[in-house]
Amino acid sequence: MAVDGVDESELYPIAILIDELKNEDIQLRLNSIRRLSTIAVALGADRTRCELVPFLNDSIDDEDEVLLAMAEELGKFVPHVGGAQHASCLIPPLETLCAIEEASVRERAVASLNSVAGALSAEHLLAHFVPLVKRLATADWFTSRISACALFSVAYPRVPNGTRAELRSSFKALCRDDTPMVRRAASSALGGFAAVLEKELIKPELLPLFVTLSSDEQDSVRLLAIENCVALGKLLSREEAQSAVLPATRSAASDKSWRVRYCVAEQLVVLADALGQQVAHSELVPAFVKLLRDHEPEVRTAAAFQVTGVCERLTGIGEGGSGGGSADGAGAAGLVPVLQQVMPCVTDLCADSSQHVRAAMASVIMGLAPVLGKAHTIEQLLPLVLQLLRDEYPEVRLNVISRLHAVNTVIGVELLSQSLLPAVVQLAEDRQWRVRLAIIDYIPLLAQQLGVKLFDAELATLCTSWLTDCVNTIRQVAISNLKKLIAVFGAEWAQRRLLPVVTSVGPSSTFHQRMTALLTANMIADVLPTDTVSGTLLPLALDLAKDAVANVRFNAAKTLGTLAATLAAGGQAAAVASRIKPALTALSTDADTDVQFYAVQALETINQ
């Protein structure tokens, strides 16, 4: 049967979609929208343009989750409607979605519109996309005007000069809109629009808008001024950036809203890069000190995260600095503001009443060691590091531990052993297992710096004690750690300090100790000489293959399989045949099915 010359079977995808989108189950409607690409392929380009897209445009009255999925799918629809020459048919439904109240739907619709615009020819862009931008920019409902702000930077580079002037005028109107949300959207889009604007027009056309927005009565608008400071600083000459951006930066650093000051603190490093080292010395340091002493802990936290980056720029050794090398050769000009203005703030922040501020300081304080140089690190930084290592808040201690290597490379081994090692040893027995875990991760790096003699005297016993820790994660990481230590100190050290501890387990030891011994043997076998494997690790595994606990026996089977591979590779196939295979054969008939499984698996590997 045919309807208007079309077979009913050809209408099936649309009919199914209509039924599903009318269903009360939101998940069913959502699944239908996510299958739009499949339906479009089934319909073909012509019917997708003529039937599916108009139907979707009429169906934009649903839950936000469904509309969000629709906005995302339409952004991928250019190939399904017949390519770039027909892409303009996607504009109507996306325009409707740009007016939806839910911000996430509008943002996705704008992203899809920009994607569609990228596929349009210059002629179609001028005929279809530019009118869309103008309609949204002058719409009565503020949500449409918000969406329009993010579309200018896509259209502007590809239109004639006359149209460009109209777009600039429309954008200016949005920057002065009566609705704060629209001004906020315009401020957010200002940097992107400036990037595509003719350079000679930035100063006369956009800078007045930037000044107006940076002093807006709404803090939600003002806080975006700092992002615009960075964007404009990259586009303008150094002198123009200083004259235009610095006043806004100074004003924002003292803003009555803590959210604005927070944004300044977050962007200080990129601002220093944009403005240059000289301006950073004269202008940004006072603002930075003010933010480090801010009465809001959130602002102090954001500023604390920037301490190392700002100090690197001041001394000229950061990515944005002009110099290189160490702080010792950076000269008094670079270190004076760091030592006299920033370090007193750092000292106060390390004892701040907010644990989040102290945690932020702990995460970056190590980076100051290369900036300060050895003498100032020993005199000023090391006491603060030791103070943070004793902090009552675990995250503070963790942040310090994870970055201790930065200090070690500056102060040297002797001072490291005298000052930091006692703190490390104390933290290795911390009641918080995550702190102990962080110490374990740090040990191999510390071993390289200490050398075998000092390591044996101070930390070797500690490393083996973690094998009996009450937390399984600690034991597992400690086993992996031992392999790294063998790579640092060699097999001879392992035979002397490690293996006696591993092989000392017996029937009287706990179940966990016997399991740990097997897992250790499994882990380190491939980094030890085959003679050591056959003479020390193999007897251990053979003994534990007769253990009363089934879990120990099947782990012994797995370990025997690993040892067999190591011995065979080392030319000791006879030991595999005479010692390992009989033990595995016996385990393959064990009463426990898991033991049987792993024993048979190991035997199959050996036979192969």
Coordinates of C-alpha atoms in Angstrom, one line a residue, residues 3 88 184 245:
V3 CA 0.7 6.8 0.7
S88 CA 21.8 25.2 6.4
R184 CA 28.6 37.9 31.3
V245 CA 45.5 45.4 31.2

